[in-house]
């Protein structure tokens, strides 16, 4: 995220991202210049950029540079959190992770 200079900018960006269809939650960290976005389905980064352009300001959103260019071009990045039940020890955890 670029273009944010204060907490007001952060709130403005967070609100704009939250209004994108399919977003269930958007949280913006001003210090890290990052947004964590929860969505019902994959939403292309261009949709978020369009929402930010409509919000005014010079806000930009991009995929972090630590991801490969192939992943950037495909825009297929998603983060999912799942609840796992039935694990009773670190052995179970290792087995589930594998």
CSV table of C-alpha atoms in Angstrom, one decimal:
chain,number,residue,atom,x,y,z
A,1,UNK,CA,0.0,0.0,0.0
A,2,UNK,CA,1.3,3.4,-0.8
A,3,UNK,CA,-0.1,6.9,-0.6
A,4,UNK,CA,-1.2,6.8,3.1
A,5,UNK,CA,0.3,9.5,5.3
A,6,UNK,CA,-1.9,9.5,8.4
A,7,UNK,CA,-4.5,7.6,10.3
A,8,UNK,CA,-7.2,9.4,8.4
A,9,UNK,CA,-5.8,7.9,5.1
A,10,UNK,CA,-5.7,4.5,6.8
A,11,UNK,CA,-9.4,4.7,7.7
A,12,UNK,CA,-10.3,6.0,4.2
A,13,UNK,CA,-8.4,3.1,2.5
A,14,UNK,CA,-9.9,0.5,4.9
A,15,UNK,CA,-13.4,1.8,4.2
A,16,UNK,CA,-12.8,1.7,0.4
A,17,UNK,CA,-11.4,-1.8,0.5
A,18,UNK,CA,-14.3,-3.0,2.7
A,19,UNK,CA,-16.8,-1.8,0.1
A,20,UNK,CA,-15.5,-4.0,-2.6
A,21,UNK,CA,-18.1,-6.7,-3.4
A,22,UNK,CA,-17.1,-10.0,-1.8
A,23,UNK,CA,-14.9,-8.5,0.9
A,24,UNK,CA,-15.9,-9.6,4.4
A,25,UNK,CA,-13.2,-7.7,6.3
A,26,UNK,CA,-10.4,-5.3,5.5
A,27,UNK,CA,-7.8,-4.2,8.0
A,28,UNK,CA,-5.0,-1.7,7.1
A,29,UNK,CA,-1.8,-1.2,9.0
A,30,UNK,CA,-0.4,2.3,8.5
A,31,UNK,CA,3.0,1.6,9.9
A,32,UNK,CA,3.6,-1.6,7.8
A,33,UNK,CA,1.7,-0.1,4.8
A,34,UNK,CA,-0.2,-3.4,4.4
A,35,UNK,CA,-3.8,-4.4,4.0
A,36,UNK,CA,-5.1,-7.8,5.2
A,37,UNK,CA,-8.3,-8.5,3.2
A,38,UNK,CA,-10.7,-11.4,3.9
A,39,UNK,CA,-12.9,-12.3,1.0
A,40,UNK,CA,-15.6,-14.8,0.2
A,41,UNK,CA,-13.9,-15.6,-3.1
A,42,UNK,CA,-10.8,-14.5,-5.0
A,43,UNK,CA,-10.9,-10.9,-6.0
A,44,UNK,CA,-8.4,-9.6,-8.5
A,45,UNK,CA,-6.0,-6.8,-7.2
A,46,UNK,CA,-7.3,-4.6,-10.0
A,47,UNK,CA,-10.7,-4.5,-8.4
A,48,UNK,CA,-9.1,-3.2,-5.2
A,49,UNK,CA,-7.0,-0.6,-7.1
A,50,UNK,CA,-10.2,0.6,-8.9
A,51,UNK,CA,-11.9,1.0,-5.5
A,52,UNK,CA,-9.0,3.0,-4.2
A,53,UNK,CA,-8.9,5.3,-7.3
A,54,UNK,CA,-12.6,6.0,-6.7
A,55,UNK,CA,-11.8,6.9,-3.1
A,56,UNK,CA,-9.6,9.8,-4.1
A,57,UNK,CA,-6.1,10.3,-3.0
A,58,UNK,CA,-3.1,8.6,-4.6
A,59,UNK,CA,-3.5,5.3,-2.9
A,60,UNK,CA,-1.9,2.2,-4.6
A,61,UNK,CA,-2.2,-1.4,-3.8
A,62,UNK,CA,0.3,-4.1,-5.0
A,63,UNK,CA,1.3,-7.6,-4.3
A,64,UNK,CA,4.4,-7.8,-2.0
A,65,UNK,CA,7.7,-8.2,-3.8
A,66,UNK,CA,8.5,-11.4,-1.9
A,67,UNK,CA,6.1,-13.3,-4.2
A,68,UNK,CA,7.3,-14.5,-7.5
A,69,UNK,CA,6.5,-12.6,-10.7
A,70,UNK,CA,4.5,-15.7,-11.9
A,71,UNK,CA,2.3,-15.4,-8.8
A,72,UNK,CA,2.0,-11.6,-9.3
A,73,UNK,CA,0.9,-12.0,-12.9
A,74,UNK,CA,-1.6,-14.7,-12.1
A,75,UNK,CA,-3.1,-12.7,-9.2
A,76,UNK,CA,-3.9,-16.0,-7.5
A,77,UNK,CA,-2.8,-15.1,-4.0
A,78,UNK,CA,-5.1,-16.0,-1.2
A,79,UNK,CA,-4.8,-16.6,2.5
A,80,UNK,CA,-7.2,-19.0,4.2
A,81,UNK,CA,-7.4,-19.8,7.9
A,82,UNK,CA,-9.0,-23.1,8.9
A,83,UNK,CA,-9.9,-24.6,12.2
A,84,UNK,CA,-8.5,-28.1,12.7
A,85,UNK,CA,-10.0,-30.4,15.3
A,86,UNK,CA,-8.8,-33.8,16.6
A,87,UNK,CA,-5.1,-32.9,17.2
A,88,UNK,CA,-3.8,-33.8,20.6
A,89,UNK,CA,0.0,-33.4,20.3
A,90,UNK,CA,2.8,-32.0,18.2
A,91,UNK,CA,3.0,-35.3,16.3
A,92,UNK,CA,-0.6,-34.7,15.2
A,93,UNK,CA,0.3,-31.1,14.2
A,94,UNK,CA,3.3,-32.3,12.2
A,95,UNK,CA,1.2,-34.9,10.4
A,96,UNK,CA,-1.5,-32.5,9.5
A,97,UNK,CA,1.0,-29.8,8.3
A,98,UNK,CA,2.6,-32.4,6.0
